Amino acid sequence: DAKTTQPTSMDCAEGRAANLPCNHSTISGNEYVYWYRQIHSQGPQYIIHGLKNNETNEMASLIITEDRKSSTLILPHATLRDTAVYYCIVRVAKAGGTSYGKLTFGQGTILTVHP
Amino acid sequence: EAQVTQNPRYLITVTGKKLTVTCSQNMNHEYMSWYRQDPGLGLRQIYYSMNVEVTDKGDVPEGYKVSRKEKRNFPLILESPSPNQTSLYFCASSSRQGGDGNTEAFFGQGTRLTVV
């Protein structure tokens, strides 16, 4: 799975958009970009994933550049409860392979949302 | 409610005393795995299972055993715990590939183990 690079920490004001960048310059054509977050030692929580198109769900939006070498997770209206460590992971999502379920976590970005 | 349940949430034990951390999921997922999380090292996979009776080592399997006799359960066994296994443990499960490539993993709430 491709390596990712994220900033160590970021701050965001409550109610503003939080934009979390991720660099994955060695991503392969069959690798997806996944985002998870972990709130204060709880189990990681899935947020969103994408291949090459931008994606949106009830939690966030994912913007992937055209060359797929980087992406941005957007929390449109951050709240205090969004304070967490955010992990960007790229991996193959293919049934049958031995690694399809494995998630390789980096250090992530510590997002602090302040009042 | 879809969930992964781990027990116990907290455990303090002594070196060498065998213990089992249980993990159960109610989503009929094929894939289950165990991770440990340590400061500065992040989350690392210990063992995984692709289906009943199919298990394999992850990145840090030494000192651990697992079994998968039923689809819903995937216990983590420490035959002779040592202090370097003091950690926060997470069980996770996921299904095989969805139509859009999604294999969202669901994690348990964690087990904080201290070995003295």
mmCIF file with all atom_site columns, C-alpha atoms in Angstrom:
data_model
loop_
_atom_site.group_PDB
_atom_site.id
_atom_site.type_symbol
_atom_site.label_atom_id
_atom_site.label_alt_id
_atom_site.label_comp_id
_atom_site.label_asym_id
_atom_site.label_entity_id
_atom_site.label_seq_id
_atom_site.pdbx_PDB_ins_code
_atom_site.Cartn_x
_atom_site.Cartn_y
_atom_site.Cartn_z
_atom_site.occupancy
_atom_site.B_iso_or_equiv
_atom_site.pdbx_formal_charge
_atom_site.auth_seq_id
_atom_site.auth_comp_id
_atom_site.auth_asym_id
_atom_site.auth_atom_id
_atom_site.pdbx_PDB_model_num
ATOM 1   C CA . ASP A 1 1   ? 0.000   0.000   0.000   1.00 0.00 ? 1   ASP A CA 1
ATOM 2   C CA . ALA A 1 2   ? 1.151   3.514   -0.826  1.00 0.00 ? 2   ALA A CA 1
ATOM 3   C CA . LYS A 1 3   ? 2.670   5.705   1.848   1.00 0.00 ? 3   LYS A CA 1
ATOM 4   C CA . THR A 1 4   ? 0.849   8.858   2.889   1.00 0.00 ? 4   THR A CA 1
ATOM 5   C CA . THR A 1 5   ? 2.059   12.133  4.353   1.00 0.00 ? 5   THR A CA 1
ATOM 6   C CA . GLN A 1 6   ? -0.110  14.292  6.572   1.00 0.00 ? 6   GLN A CA 1
ATOM 7   C CA . PRO A 1 7   ? 0.578   17.351  8.705   1.00 0.00 ? 7   PRO A CA 1
ATOM 8   C CA . THR A 1 8   ? 1.122   16.490  12.329  1.00 0.00 ? 8   THR A CA 1
ATOM 9   C CA . SER A 1 9   ? -1.501  18.857  13.656  1.00 0.00 ? 9   SER A CA 1
ATOM 10  C CA . MET A 1 10  ? -4.048  21.460  12.611  1.00 0.00 ? 10  MET A CA 1
ATOM 11  C CA . ASP A 1 11  ? -6.409  23.843  14.328  1.00 0.00 ? 11  ASP A CA 1
ATOM 12  C CA . CYS A 1 12  ? -9.868  24.917  13.288  1.00 0.00 ? 12  CYS A CA 1
ATOM 13  C CA . ALA A 1 13  ? -12.467 27.266  14.726  1.00 0.00 ? 13  ALA A CA 1
ATOM 14  C CA . GLU A 1 14  ? -15.832 25.785  15.575  1.00 0.00 ? 14  GLU A CA 1
ATOM 15  C CA . GLY A 1 15  ? -18.332 26.269  12.755  1.00 0.00 ? 15  GLY A CA 1
ATOM 16  C CA . ARG A 1 16  ? -15.653 26.756  10.122  1.00 0.00 ? 16  ARG A CA 1
ATOM 17  C CA . ALA A 1 17  ? -14.597 24.255  7.503   1.00 0.00 ? 17  ALA A CA 1
ATOM 18  C CA . ALA A 1 18  ? -11.683 21.999  8.384   1.00 0.00 ? 18  ALA A CA 1
ATOM 19  C CA . ASN A 1 19  ? -9.524  21.071  5.400   1.00 0.00 ? 19  ASN A CA 1
ATOM 20  C CA . LEU A 1 20  ? -7.155  18.210  6.058   1.00 0.00 ? 20  LEU A CA 1
ATOM 21  C CA . PRO A 1 21  ? -4.575  17.505  3.350   1.00 0.00 ? 21  PRO A CA 1
ATOM 22  C CA . CYS A 1 22  ? -2.949  14.214  2.490   1.00 0.00 ? 22  CYS A CA 1
ATOM 23  C CA . ASN A 1 23  ? -0.133  13.525  0.104   1.00 0.00 ? 23  ASN A CA 1
ATOM 24  C CA . HIS A 1 24  ? 0.019   10.113  -1.581  1.00 0.00 ? 24  HIS A CA 1
ATOM 25  C CA . SER A 1 25  ? 2.282   10.699  -4.531  1.00 0.00 ? 25  SER A CA 1
ATOM 26  C CA . THR A 1 26  ? 3.059   6.992   -5.079  1.00 0.00 ? 26  THR A CA 1
ATOM 27  C CA . ILE A 1 27  ? -0.556  5.856   -5.234  1.00 0.00 ? 27  ILE A CA 1
ATOM 28  C CA . SER A 1 28  ? -1.313  3.128   -7.764  1.00 0.00 ? 28  SER A CA 1
ATOM 29  C CA . GLY A 1 29  ? -4.211  3.103   -10.169 1.00 0.00 ? 29  GLY A CA 1
ATOM 30  C CA . ASN A 1 30  ? -6.124  0.463   -8.225  1.00 0.00 ? 30  ASN A CA 1
ATOM 31  C CA . GLU A 1 31  ? -5.674  2.026   -4.796  1.00 0.00 ? 31  GLU A CA 1
ATOM 32  C CA . TYR A 1 32  ? -8.432  3.869   -3.013  1.00 0.00 ? 32  TYR A CA 1
ATOM 33  C CA . VAL A 1 33  ? -8.065  6.748   -0.584  1.00 0.00 ? 33  VAL A CA 1
ATOM 34  C CA . TYR A 1 34  ? -9.713  6.142   2.784   1.00 0.00 ? 34  TYR A CA 1
ATOM 35  C CA . TRP A 1 35  ? -10.142 8.447   5.724   1.00 0.00 ? 35  TRP A CA 1
ATOM 36  C CA . TYR A 1 36  ? -10.660 7.321   9.300   1.00 0.00 ? 36  TYR A CA 1
ATOM 37  C CA . ARG A 1 37  ? -10.636 9.236   12.536  1.00 0.00 ? 37  ARG A CA 1
ATOM 38  C CA . GLN A 1 38  ? -9.955  8.284   16.117  1.00 0.00 ? 38  GLN A CA 1
ATOM 39  C CA . ILE A 1 39  ? -11.464 10.235  18.962  1.00 0.00 ? 39  ILE A CA 1
ATOM 40  C CA . HIS A 1 40  ? -9.474  10.052  22.173  1.00 0.00 ? 40  HIS A CA 1
ATOM 41  C CA . SER A 1 41  ? -8.396  6.366   22.172  1.00 0.00 ? 41  SER A CA 1
ATOM 42  C CA . GLN A 1 42  ? -11.753 5.091   20.924  1.00 0.00 ? 42  GLN A CA 1
ATOM 43  C CA . GLY A 1 43  ? -11.805 2.681   18.012  1.00 0.00 ? 43  GLY A CA 1
ATOM 44  C CA . PRO A 1 44  ? -11.083 4.306   14.648  1.00 0.00 ? 44  PRO A CA 1
ATOM 45  C CA . GLN A 1 45  ? -14.169 5.346   12.729  1.00 0.00 ? 45  GLN A CA 1
ATOM 46  C CA . TYR A 1 46  ? -14.606 5.237   8.961   1.00 0.00 ? 46  TYR A CA 1
ATOM 47  C CA . ILE A 1 47  ? -15.356 8.616   7.373   1.00 0.00 ? 47  ILE A CA 1
ATOM 48  C CA . ILE A 1 48  ? -15.217 8.378   3.613   1.00 0.00 ? 48  ILE A CA 1
ATOM 49  C CA . HIS A 1 49  ? -13.323 6.856   0.703   1.00 0.00 ? 49  HIS A CA 1
ATOM 50  C CA . GLY A 1 50  ? -12.800 7.493   -2.991  1.00 0.00 ? 50  GLY A CA 1
ATOM 51  C CA . LEU A 1 51  ? -10.938 6.353   -6.073  1.00 0.00 ? 51  LEU A CA 1
ATOM 52  C CA . LYS A 1 52  ? -10.674 9.367   -8.356  1.00 0.00 ? 52  LYS A CA 1
ATOM 53  C CA . ASN A 1 53  ? -13.922 11.285  -8.207  1.00 0.00 ? 53  ASN A CA 1
ATOM 54  C CA . ASN A 1 54  ? -14.808 13.689  -5.440  1.00 0.00 ? 54  ASN A CA 1
ATOM 55  C CA . GLU A 1 55  ? -17.067 12.153  -2.840  1.00 0.00 ? 55  GLU A CA 1
ATOM 56  C CA . THR A 1 56  ? -19.480 13.501  -0.254  1.00 0.00 ? 56  THR A CA 1
ATOM 57  C CA . ASN A 1 57  ? -21.438 11.872  2.526   1.00 0.00 ? 57  ASN A CA 1
ATOM 58  C CA . GLU A 1 58  ? -23.168 13.035  5.678   1.00 0.00 ? 58  GLU A CA 1
ATOM 59  C CA . MET A 1 59  ? -19.888 13.404  7.519   1.00 0.00 ? 59  MET A CA 1
ATOM 60  C CA . ALA A 1 60  ? -17.454 14.928  5.049   1.00 0.00 ? 60  ALA A CA 1
ATOM 61  C CA . SER A 1 61  ? -16.298 15.583  1.523   1.00 0.00 ? 61  SER A CA 1
ATOM 62  C CA . LEU A 1 62  ? -13.256 14.115  -0.150  1.00 0.00 ? 62  LEU A CA 1
ATOM 63  C CA . ILE A 1 63  ? -11.483 16.011  -2.899  1.00 0.00 ? 63  ILE A CA 1
ATOM 64  C CA . ILE A 1 64  ? -8.933  14.023  -4.903  1.00 0.00 ? 64  ILE A CA 1
ATOM 65  C CA . THR A 1 65  ? -6.652  15.846  -7.327  1.00 0.00 ? 65  THR A CA 1
ATOM 66  C CA . GLU A 1 66  ? -6.775  14.878  -10.961 1.00 0.00 ? 66  GLU A CA 1
ATOM 67  C CA . ASP A 1 67  ? -3.372  13.190  -10.824 1.00 0.00 ? 67  ASP A CA 1
ATOM 68  C CA . ARG A 1 68  ? -4.503  11.430  -7.598  1.00 0.00 ? 68  ARG A CA 1
ATOM 69  C CA . LYS A 1 69  ? -1.285  12.318  -5.830  1.00 0.00 ? 69  LYS A CA 1
ATOM 70  C CA . SER A 1 70  ? -3.024  14.201  -3.068  1.00 0.00 ? 70  SER A CA 1
ATOM 71  C CA . SER A 1 71  ? -6.418  14.612  -1.467  1.00 0.00 ? 71  SER A CA 1
ATOM 72  C CA . THR A 1 72  ? -8.231  16.814  1.017   1.00 0.00 ? 72  THR A CA 1
ATOM 73  C CA . LEU A 1 73  ? -10.794 15.802  3.578   1.00 0.00 ? 73  LEU A CA 1
ATOM 74  C CA . ILE A 1 74  ? -13.272 18.571  4.272   1.00 0.00 ? 74  ILE A CA 1
ATOM 75  C CA . LEU A 1 75  ? -15.415 18.781  7.380   1.00 0.00 ? 75  LEU A CA 1
ATOM 76  C CA . PRO A 1 76  ? -17.772 21.573  6.292   1.00 0.00 ? 76  PRO A CA 1
ATOM 77  C CA . HIS A 1 77  ? -18.820 22.858  9.709   1.00 0.00 ? 77  HIS A CA 1
ATOM 78  C CA . ALA A 1 78  ? -16.445 21.575  12.334  1.00 0.00 ? 78  ALA A CA 1
ATOM 79  C CA . THR A 1 79  ? -17.704 21.070  15.876  1.00 0.00 ? 79  THR A CA 1
ATOM 80  C CA . LEU A 1 80  ? -15.847 20.427  19.117  1.00 0.00 ? 80  LEU A CA 1
ATOM 81  C CA . ARG A 1 81  ? -16.730 16.750  18.750  1.00 0.00 ? 81  ARG A CA 1
ATOM 82  C CA . ASP A 1 82  ? -14.672 16.610  15.561  1.00 0.00 ? 82  ASP A CA 1
ATOM 83  C CA . THR A 1 83  ? -11.487 16.997  17.594  1.00 0.00 ? 83  THR A CA 1
ATOM 84  C CA . ALA A 1 84  ? -9.648  13.767  16.791  1.00 0.00 ? 84  ALA A CA 1
ATOM 85  C CA . VAL A 1 85  ? -6.737  12.184  14.980  1.00 0.00 ? 85  VAL A CA 1
ATOM 86  C CA . TYR A 1 86  ? -7.508  11.862  11.266  1.00 0.00 ? 86  TYR A CA 1
ATOM 87  C CA . TYR A 1 87  ? -5.855  9.129   9.244   1.00 0.00 ? 87  TYR A CA 1
ATOM 88  C CA . CYS A 1 88  ? -5.469  9.100   5.490   1.00 0.00 ? 88  CYS A CA 1
ATOM 89  C CA . ILE A 1 89  ? -4.915  5.585   4.149   1.00 0.00 ? 89  ILE A CA 1
ATOM 90  C CA . VAL A 1 90  ? -4.464  4.363   0.610   1.00 0.00 ? 90  VAL A CA 1
ATOM 91  C CA . ARG A 1 91  ? -5.041  0.736   -0.124  1.00 0.00 ? 91  ARG A CA 1
ATOM 92  C CA . VAL A 1 92  ? -6.260  -1.742  -2.635  1.00 0.00 ? 92  VAL A CA 1
ATOM 93  C CA . ALA A 1 93  ? -9.875  -2.743  -2.077  1.00 0.00 ? 93  ALA A CA 1
ATOM 94  C CA . LYS A 1 94  ? -10.060 -6.073  -3.810  1.00 0.00 ? 94  LYS A CA 1
ATOM 95  C CA . ALA A 1 95  ? -11.740 -9.228  -2.613  1.00 0.00 ? 95  ALA A CA 1
ATOM 96  C CA . GLY A 1 96  ? -9.601  -12.313 -2.593  1.00 0.00 ? 96  GLY A CA 1
ATOM 97  C CA . GLY A 1 97  ? -6.246  -10.680 -1.943  1.00 0.00 ? 97  GLY A CA 1
ATOM 98  C CA . THR A 1 98  ? -4.599  -11.303 1.385   1.00 0.00 ? 98  THR A CA 1
ATOM 99  C CA . SER A 1 99  ? -4.276  -7.618  2.139   1.00 0.00 ? 99  SER A CA 1
ATOM 100 C CA . TYR A 1 100 ? -7.730  -6.406  1.219   1.00 0.00 ? 100 TYR A CA 1
ATOM 101 C CA . GLY A 1 101 ? -8.888  -5.984  4.789   1.00 0.00 ? 101 GLY A CA 1
ATOM 102 C CA . LYS A 1 102 ? -5.674  -4.577  6.203   1.00 0.00 ? 102 LYS A CA 1
ATOM 103 C CA . LEU A 1 103 ? -5.381  -0.917  7.106   1.00 0.00 ? 103 LEU A CA 1
ATOM 104 C CA . THR A 1 104 ? -1.902  0.560   7.418   1.00 0.00 ? 104 THR A CA 1
ATOM 105 C CA . PHE A 1 105 ? -2.147  3.539   9.733   1.00 0.00 ? 105 PHE A CA 1
ATOM 106 C CA . GLY A 1 106 ? 0.366   6.355   9.735   1.00 0.00 ? 106 GLY A CA 1
ATOM 107 C CA . GLN A 1 107 ? 0.647   8.982   12.454  1.00 0.00 ? 107 GLN A CA 1
ATOM 108 C CA . GLY A 1 108 ? -2.327  10.966  11.202  1.00 0.00 ? 108 GLY A CA 1
ATOM 109 C CA . THR A 1 109 ? -3.243  14.606  11.753  1.00 0.00 ? 109 THR A CA 1
ATOM 110 C CA . ILE A 1 110 ? -4.352  15.794  15.172  1.00 0.00 ? 110 ILE A CA 1
ATOM 111 C CA . LEU A 1 111 ? -7.243  18.160  14.486  1.00 0.00 ? 111 LEU A CA 1
ATOM 112 C CA . THR A 1 112 ? -8.184  20.453  17.332  1.00 0.00 ? 112 THR A CA 1
ATOM 113 C CA . VAL A 1 113 ? -11.443 22.341  16.995  1.00 0.00 ? 113 VAL A CA 1
ATOM 114 C CA . HIS A 1 114 ? -11.623 25.298  19.352  1.00 0.00 ? 114 HIS A CA 1
ATOM 115 C CA . PRO A 1 115 ? -14.568 27.489  20.353  1.00 0.00 ? 115 PRO A CA 1
ATOM 116 C CA . GLU B 2 1   ? -27.069 -1.893  15.628  1.00 0.00 ? 1   GLU B CA 1
ATOM 117 C CA . ALA B 2 2   ? -23.979 -2.922  13.706  1.00 0.00 ? 2   ALA B CA 1
ATOM 118 C CA . GLN B 2 3   ? -21.121 -3.271  16.113  1.00 0.00 ? 3   GLN B CA 1
ATOM 119 C CA . VAL B 2 4   ? -17.896 -4.935  17.138  1.00 0.00 ? 4   VAL B CA 1
ATOM 120 C CA . THR B 2 5   ? -17.785 -5.826  20.824  1.00 0.00 ? 5   THR B CA 1
ATOM 121 C CA . GLN B 2 6   ? -14.603 -6.389  22.746  1.00 0.00 ? 6   GLN B CA 1
ATOM 122 C CA . ASN B 2 7   ? -14.234 -7.627  26.290  1.00 0.00 ? 7   ASN B CA 1
ATOM 123 C CA . PRO B 2 8   ? -12.866 -6.702  28.671  1.00 0.00 ? 8   PRO B CA 1
ATOM 124 C CA . ARG B 2 9   ? -12.392 -2.961  28.167  1.00 0.00 ? 9   ARG B CA 1
ATOM 125 C CA . TYR B 2 10  ? -9.683  -2.797  30.817  1.00 0.00 ? 10  TYR B CA 1
ATOM 126 C CA . LEU B 2 11  ? -7.447  -5.523  32.160  1.00 0.00 ? 11  LEU B CA 1
ATOM 127 C CA . ILE B 2 12  ? -4.485  -5.574  34.500  1.00 0.00 ? 12  ILE B CA 1
ATOM 128 C CA . THR B 2 13  ? -2.669  -8.873  34.733  1.00 0.00 ? 13  THR B CA 1
ATOM 129 C CA . VAL B 2 14  ? 0.631   -10.343 35.803  1.00 0.00 ? 14  VAL B CA 1
ATOM 130 C CA . THR B 2 15  ? 3.428   -11.633 33.642  1.00 0.00 ? 15  THR B CA 1
ATOM 131 C CA . GLY B 2 16  ? 2.869   -15.172 32.460  1.00 0.00 ? 16  GLY B CA 1
ATOM 132 C CA . LYS B 2 17  ? -0.815  -15.488 33.295  1.00 0.00 ? 17  LYS B CA 1
ATOM 133 C CA . LYS B 2 18  ? -2.697  -16.582 30.191  1.00 0.00 ? 18  LYS B CA 1
ATOM 134 C CA . LEU B 2 19  ? -5.509  -14.317 29.081  1.00 0.00 ? 19  LEU B CA 1
ATOM 135 C CA . THR B 2 20  ? -8.044  -14.022 26.290  1.00 0.00 ? 20  THR B CA 1
ATOM 136 C CA . VAL B 2 21  ? -9.579  -10.884 24.871  1.00 0.00 ? 21  VAL B CA 1
ATOM 137 C CA . THR B 2 22  ? -12.837 -11.615 23.130  1.00 0.00 ? 22  THR B CA 1
ATOM 138 C CA . CYS B 2 23  ? -14.147 -9.954  19.973  1.00 0.00 ? 23  CYS B CA 1
ATOM 139 C CA . SER B 2 24  ? -17.558 -10.445 18.426  1.00 0.00 ? 24  SER B CA 1
ATOM 140 C CA . GLN B 2 25  ? -19.233 -8.791  15.422  1.00 0.00 ? 25  GLN B CA 1
ATOM 141 C CA . ASN B 2 26  ? -22.877 -8.919  14.354  1.00 0.00 ? 26  ASN B CA 1
ATOM 142 C CA . MET B 2 27  ? -22.485 -7.928  10.704  1.00 0.00 ? 27  MET B CA 1
ATOM 143 C CA . ASN B 2 28  ? -21.657 -11.330 9.204   1.00 0.00 ? 28  ASN B CA 1
ATOM 144 C CA . HIS B 2 29  ? -18.280 -9.981  8.096   1.00 0.00 ? 29  HIS B CA 1
ATOM 145 C CA . GLU B 2 30  ? -15.741 -12.355 6.638   1.00 0.00 ? 30  GLU B CA 1
ATOM 146 C CA . TYR B 2 31  ? -12.648 -10.357 7.561   1.00 0.00 ? 31  TYR B CA 1
ATOM 147 C CA . MET B 2 32  ? -11.578 -9.759  11.146  1.00 0.00 ? 32  MET B CA 1
ATOM 148 C CA . SER B 2 33  ? -8.333  -8.498  12.571  1.00 0.00 ? 33  SER B CA 1
ATOM 149 C CA . TRP B 2 34  ? -6.554  -7.370  15.695  1.00 0.00 ? 34  TRP B CA 1
ATOM 150 C CA . TYR B 2 35  ? -4.460  -4.232  16.086  1.00 0.00 ? 35  TYR B CA 1
ATOM 151 C CA . ARG B 2 36  ? -2.403  -2.862  18.890  1.00 0.00 ? 36  ARG B CA 1
ATOM 152 C CA . GLN B 2 37  ? -1.773  0.835   19.404  1.00 0.00 ? 37  GLN B CA 1
ATOM 153 C CA . ASP B 2 38  ? 1.288   2.195   21.143  1.00 0.00 ? 38  ASP B CA 1
ATOM 154 C CA . PRO B 2 39  ? 2.479   5.798   21.540  1.00 0.00 ? 39  PRO B CA 1
ATOM 155 C CA . GLY B 2 40  ? 4.696   6.818   18.656  1.00 0.00 ? 40  GLY B CA 1
ATOM 156 C CA . LEU B 2 41  ? 4.106   3.563   16.793  1.00 0.00 ? 41  LEU B CA 1
ATOM 157 C CA . GLY B 2 42  ? 0.491   4.008   15.779  1.00 0.00 ? 42  GLY B CA 1
ATOM 158 C CA . LEU B 2 43  ? -1.839  1.120   15.041  1.00 0.00 ? 43  LEU B CA 1
ATOM 159 C CA . ARG B 2 44  ? -0.209  -2.100  13.923  1.00 0.00 ? 44  ARG B CA 1
ATOM 160 C CA . GLN B 2 45  ? -1.900  -5.287  12.789  1.00 0.00 ? 45  GLN B CA 1
ATOM 161 C CA . ILE B 2 46  ? -1.294  -8.374  14.927  1.00 0.00 ? 46  ILE B CA 1
ATOM 162 C CA . TYR B 2 47  ? -3.324  -11.122 13.234  1.00 0.00 ? 47  TYR B CA 1
ATOM 163 C CA . TYR B 2 48  ? -6.120  -11.308 10.752  1.00 0.00 ? 48  TYR B CA 1
ATOM 164 C CA . SER B 2 49  ? -8.677  -13.804 9.541   1.00 0.00 ? 49  SER B CA 1
ATOM 165 C CA . MET B 2 50  ? -10.254 -13.905 6.121   1.00 0.00 ? 50  MET B CA 1
ATOM 166 C CA . ASN B 2 51  ? -12.942 -16.374 7.119   1.00 0.00 ? 51  ASN B CA 1
ATOM 167 C CA . VAL B 2 52  ? -13.745 -19.237 9.466   1.00 0.00 ? 52  VAL B CA 1
ATOM 168 C CA . GLU B 2 53  ? -10.688 -21.403 10.147  1.00 0.00 ? 53  GLU B CA 1
ATOM 169 C CA . VAL B 2 54  ? -8.475  -19.078 8.042   1.00 0.00 ? 54  VAL B CA 1
ATOM 170 C CA . THR B 2 55  ? -6.027  -16.958 10.027  1.00 0.00 ? 55  THR B CA 1
ATOM 171 C CA . ASP B 2 56  ? -2.649  -15.406 9.319   1.00 0.00 ? 56  ASP B CA 1
ATOM 172 C CA . LYS B 2 57  ? -0.005  -13.227 10.880  1.00 0.00 ? 57  LYS B CA 1
ATOM 173 C CA . GLY B 2 58  ? -0.011  -9.482  10.589  1.00 0.00 ? 58  GLY B CA 1
ATOM 174 C CA . ASP B 2 59  ? 2.931   -7.217  11.248  1.00 0.00 ? 59  ASP B CA 1
ATOM 175 C CA . VAL B 2 60  ? 3.501   -7.927  14.958  1.00 0.00 ? 60  VAL B CA 1
ATOM 176 C CA . PRO B 2 61  ? 2.247   -11.458 15.733  1.00 0.00 ? 61  PRO B CA 1
ATOM 177 C CA . GLU B 2 62  ? 4.896   -12.546 18.253  1.00 0.00 ? 62  GLU B CA 1
ATOM 178 C CA . GLY B 2 63  ? 3.421   -13.513 21.617  1.00 0.00 ? 63  GLY B CA 1
ATOM 179 C CA . TYR B 2 64  ? -0.158  -13.746 20.360  1.00 0.00 ? 64  TYR B CA 1
ATOM 180 C CA . LYS B 2 65  ? -2.510  -16.449 19.115  1.00 0.00 ? 65  LYS B CA 1
ATOM 181 C CA . VAL B 2 66  ? -5.930  -16.253 17.530  1.00 0.00 ? 66  VAL B CA 1
ATOM 182 C CA . SER B 2 67  ? -8.671  -18.616 16.476  1.00 0.00 ? 67  SER B CA 1
ATOM 183 C CA . ARG B 2 68  ? -11.698 -18.324 14.205  1.00 0.00 ? 68  ARG B CA 1
ATOM 184 C CA . LYS B 2 69  ? -14.057 -21.182 14.907  1.00 0.00 ? 69  LYS B CA 1
ATOM 185 C CA . GLU B 2 70  ? -17.177 -19.136 14.214  1.00 0.00 ? 70  GLU B CA 1
ATOM 186 C CA . LYS B 2 71  ? -17.669 -16.296 11.808  1.00 0.00 ? 71  LYS B CA 1
ATOM 187 C CA . ARG B 2 72  ? -18.734 -13.784 14.449  1.00 0.00 ? 72  ARG B CA 1
ATOM 188 C CA . ASN B 2 73  ? -15.937 -14.395 16.994  1.00 0.00 ? 73  ASN B CA 1
ATOM 189 C CA . PHE B 2 74  ? -12.219 -13.750 16.820  1.00 0.00 ? 74  PHE B CA 1
ATOM 190 C CA . PRO B 2 75  ? -10.537 -14.019 20.231  1.00 0.00 ? 75  PRO B CA 1
ATOM 191 C CA . LEU B 2 76  ? -6.993  -12.832 20.883  1.00 0.00 ? 76  LEU B CA 1
ATOM 192 C CA . ILE B 2 77  ? -4.994  -15.086 23.169  1.00 0.00 ? 77  ILE B CA 1
ATOM 193 C CA . LEU B 2 78  ? -1.879  -14.170 25.102  1.00 0.00 ? 78  LEU B CA 1
ATOM 194 C CA . GLU B 2 79  ? -0.452  -17.461 26.338  1.00 0.00 ? 79  GLU B CA 1
ATOM 195 C CA . SER B 2 80  ? 2.243   -15.893 28.505  1.00 0.00 ? 80  SER B CA 1
ATOM 196 C CA . PRO B 2 81  ? 1.823   -12.118 28.633  1.00 0.00 ? 81  PRO B CA 1
ATOM 197 C CA . SER B 2 82  ? 4.856   -9.920  29.137  1.00 0.00 ? 82  SER B CA 1
ATOM 198 C CA . PRO B 2 83  ? 5.128   -6.224  30.017  1.00 0.00 ? 83  PRO B CA 1
ATOM 199 C CA . ASN B 2 84  ? 5.943   -5.308  26.398  1.00 0.00 ? 84  ASN B CA 1
ATOM 200 C CA . GLN B 2 85  ? 2.422   -6.399  25.509  1.00 0.00 ? 85  GLN B CA 1
ATOM 201 C CA . THR B 2 86  ? 1.005   -3.587  27.570  1.00 0.00 ? 86  THR B CA 1
ATOM 202 C CA . SER B 2 87  ? -0.984  -1.725  24.955  1.00 0.00 ? 87  SER B CA 1
ATOM 203 C CA . LEU B 2 88  ? -4.362  -0.626  23.650  1.00 0.00 ? 88  LEU B CA 1
ATOM 204 C CA . TYR B 2 89  ? -5.916  -3.356  21.518  1.00 0.00 ? 89  TYR B CA 1
ATOM 205 C CA . PHE B 2 90  ? -8.553  -3.036  18.849  1.00 0.00 ? 90  PHE B CA 1
ATOM 206 C CA . CYS B 2 91  ? -10.544 -5.643  17.012  1.00 0.00 ? 91  CYS B CA 1
ATOM 207 C CA . ALA B 2 92  ? -11.936 -4.784  13.587  1.00 0.00 ? 92  ALA B CA 1
ATOM 208 C CA . SER B 2 93  ? -14.163 -6.425  11.017  1.00 0.00 ? 93  SER B CA 1
ATOM 209 C CA . SER B 2 94  ? -15.090 -5.745  7.417   1.00 0.00 ? 94  SER B CA 1
ATOM 210 C CA . SER B 2 95  ? -16.882 -7.388  4.567   1.00 0.00 ? 95  SER B CA 1
ATOM 211 C CA . ARG B 2 96  ? -15.492 -8.332  1.203   1.00 0.00 ? 96  ARG B CA 1
ATOM 212 C CA . GLN B 2 97  ? -15.407 -5.694  -1.457  1.00 0.00 ? 97  GLN B CA 1
ATOM 213 C CA . GLY B 2 98  ? -18.561 -3.767  -2.062  1.00 0.00 ? 98  GLY B CA 1
ATOM 214 C CA . GLY B 2 99  ? -19.619 -2.624  -5.475  1.00 0.00 ? 99  GLY B CA 1
ATOM 215 C CA . ASP B 2 100 ? -17.710 0.633   -5.186  1.00 0.00 ? 100 ASP B CA 1
ATOM 216 C CA . GLY B 2 101 ? -14.620 -0.837  -3.620  1.00 0.00 ? 101 GLY B CA 1
ATOM 217 C CA . ASN B 2 102 ? -15.690 -0.023  -0.108  1.00 0.00 ? 102 ASN B CA 1
ATOM 218 C CA . THR B 2 103 ? -14.444 -2.339  2.564   1.00 0.00 ? 103 THR B CA 1
ATOM 219 C CA . GLU B 2 104 ? -15.247 -0.094  5.490   1.00 0.00 ? 104 GLU B CA 1
ATOM 220 C CA . ALA B 2 105 ? -13.809 -1.467  8.685   1.00 0.00 ? 105 ALA B CA 1
ATOM 221 C CA . PHE B 2 106 ? -15.711 -1.369  11.935  1.00 0.00 ? 106 PHE B CA 1
ATOM 222 C CA . PHE B 2 107 ? -13.654 -1.190  15.103  1.00 0.00 ? 107 PHE B CA 1
ATOM 223 C CA . GLY B 2 108 ? -14.391 -2.209  18.645  1.00 0.00 ? 108 GLY B CA 1
ATOM 224 C CA . GLN B 2 109 ? -14.031 0.219   21.515  1.00 0.00 ? 109 GLN B CA 1
ATOM 225 C CA . GLY B 2 110 ? -10.669 -1.118  22.541  1.00 0.00 ? 110 GLY B CA 1
ATOM 226 C CA . THR B 2 111 ? -9.130  -3.102  25.374  1.00 0.00 ? 111 THR B CA 1
ATOM 227 C CA . ARG B 2 112 ? -6.520  -1.417  27.494  1.00 0.00 ? 112 ARG B CA 1
ATOM 228 C CA . LEU B 2 113 ? -4.194  -4.126  28.756  1.00 0.00 ? 113 LEU B CA 1
ATOM 229 C CA . THR B 2 114 ? -1.539  -3.638  31.397  1.00 0.00 ? 114 THR B CA 1
ATOM 230 C CA . VAL B 2 115 ? 0.910   -6.456  32.150  1.00 0.00 ? 115 VAL B CA 1
ATOM 231 C CA . VAL B 2 116 ? 2.894   -6.034  35.347  1.00 0.00 ? 116 VAL B CA 1
#
